[in-house]
Coordinates of C-alpha atoms in Angstrom, one line a residue:
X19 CA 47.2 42.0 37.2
X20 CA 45.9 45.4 38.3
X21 CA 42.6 46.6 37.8
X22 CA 41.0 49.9 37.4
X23 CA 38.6 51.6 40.3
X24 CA 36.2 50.4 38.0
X25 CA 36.6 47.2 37.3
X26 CA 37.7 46.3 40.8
X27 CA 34.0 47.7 42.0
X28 CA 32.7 45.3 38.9
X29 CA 34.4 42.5 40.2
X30 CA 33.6 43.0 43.9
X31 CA 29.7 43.7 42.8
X32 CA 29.8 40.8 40.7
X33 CA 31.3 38.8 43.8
X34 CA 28.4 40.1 46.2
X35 CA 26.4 38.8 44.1
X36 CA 27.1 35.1 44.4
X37 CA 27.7 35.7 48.2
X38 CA 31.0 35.0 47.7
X39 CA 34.3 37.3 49.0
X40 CA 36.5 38.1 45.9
X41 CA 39.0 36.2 46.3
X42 CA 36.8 32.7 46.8
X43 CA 34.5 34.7 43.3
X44 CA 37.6 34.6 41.0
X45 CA 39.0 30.9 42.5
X46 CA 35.4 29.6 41.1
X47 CA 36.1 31.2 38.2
X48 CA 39.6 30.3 37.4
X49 CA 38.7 26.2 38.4
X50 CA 35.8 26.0 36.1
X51 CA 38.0 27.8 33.4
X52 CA 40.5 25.5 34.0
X53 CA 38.3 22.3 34.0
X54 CA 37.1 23.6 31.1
X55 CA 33.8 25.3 31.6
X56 CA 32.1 27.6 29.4
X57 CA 32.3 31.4 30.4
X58 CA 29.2 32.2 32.6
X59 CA 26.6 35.1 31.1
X60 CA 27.4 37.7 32.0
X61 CA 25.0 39.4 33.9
X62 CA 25.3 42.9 32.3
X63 CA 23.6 41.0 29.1
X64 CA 20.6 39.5 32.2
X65 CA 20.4 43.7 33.3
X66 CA 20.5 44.9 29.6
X67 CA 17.4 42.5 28.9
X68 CA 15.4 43.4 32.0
X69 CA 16.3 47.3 31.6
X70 CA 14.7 46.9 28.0
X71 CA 11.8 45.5 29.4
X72 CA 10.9 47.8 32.0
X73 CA 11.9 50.6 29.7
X74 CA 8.7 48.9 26.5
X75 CA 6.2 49.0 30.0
X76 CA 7.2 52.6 30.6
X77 CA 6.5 53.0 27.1
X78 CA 3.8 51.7 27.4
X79 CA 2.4 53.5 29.7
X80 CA 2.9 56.8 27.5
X81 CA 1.3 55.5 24.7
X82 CA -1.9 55.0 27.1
X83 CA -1.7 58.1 28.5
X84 CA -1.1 60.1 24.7
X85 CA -4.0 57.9 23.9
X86 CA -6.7 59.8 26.5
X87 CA -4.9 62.9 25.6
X88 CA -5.2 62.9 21.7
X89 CA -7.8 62.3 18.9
X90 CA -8.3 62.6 15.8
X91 CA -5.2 62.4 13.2
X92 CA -2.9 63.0 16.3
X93 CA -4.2 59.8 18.1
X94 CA -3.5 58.1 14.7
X95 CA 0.1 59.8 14.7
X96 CA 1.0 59.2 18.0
X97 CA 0.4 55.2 18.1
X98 CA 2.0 54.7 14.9
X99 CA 5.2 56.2 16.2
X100 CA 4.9 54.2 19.1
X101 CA 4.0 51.2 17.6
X102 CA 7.4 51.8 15.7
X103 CA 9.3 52.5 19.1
X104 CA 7.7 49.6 21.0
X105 CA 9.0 47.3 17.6
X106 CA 12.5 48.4 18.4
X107 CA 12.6 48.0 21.8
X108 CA 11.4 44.4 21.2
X109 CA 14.1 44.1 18.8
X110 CA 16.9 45.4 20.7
X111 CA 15.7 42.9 23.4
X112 CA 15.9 40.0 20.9
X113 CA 19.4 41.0 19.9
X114 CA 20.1 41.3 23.7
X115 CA 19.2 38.1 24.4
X116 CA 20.3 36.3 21.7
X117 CA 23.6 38.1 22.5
X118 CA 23.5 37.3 26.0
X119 CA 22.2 33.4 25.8
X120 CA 22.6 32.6 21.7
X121 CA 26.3 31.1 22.7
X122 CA 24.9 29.5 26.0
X123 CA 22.8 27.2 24.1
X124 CA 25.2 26.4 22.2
X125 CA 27.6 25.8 25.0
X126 CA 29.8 28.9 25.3
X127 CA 28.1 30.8 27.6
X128 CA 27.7 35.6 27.1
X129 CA 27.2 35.1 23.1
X130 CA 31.1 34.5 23.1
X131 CA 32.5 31.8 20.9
X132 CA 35.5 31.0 22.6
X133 CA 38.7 33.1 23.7

């Protein structure tokens, strides 16, 4: 099987990871596949989930800083909008991980059911 540029730099990444060369990465992989383990999460779902949550501090931080900035009606405004943005970024990080772990739990691992 050939791979793209960019999945070959996925694999390799995801190899350096574990510490393992690429070769040893998808032997692991193909064993526990074949002894019948669950798919492992991936770990885009694990960098989704902590991307989300840096991005609600950063928003966070903004809402402080609008806070000192404003009064009034504007003040008002300004944290109702970003109350509503903070909901949906702790939203989208439920889905995420719900995604990402939901199937673990229940023993198929990355929100996959199967193959």
């Amino acid at each position: 099987m050939r791979l793209s540029p960019a999945e070959a730099d996925a694999v390799g990444a995801a190899a350096q990871r574990e510490g393992l060369s690429v070769g040893a990465w998808v032997g692991q992989l193909a064993v526990g596949r074949a002894q019948g383990q669950a798919d492992p999460v991936p770990v885009t779902w694990q960098e989704l989930v902590a991307e989300l949550v840096r991005f609600r501090a950063d928003v966070r931080r903004a809402v402080d800083v609008i806070e000192q900035v404003t009064s009034g009606a504007q003040r008002t405004s300004a944290a109702d909008l970003a109350g509503e943005l903070l909901d949906r970024v702790d939203a989208a990080t439920a889905a995420a991980l719900a995604a990402g772990m939901g199937g673990w739990r229940a023993g198929t691992r990355g929100g996959r059911q199967g193959r």
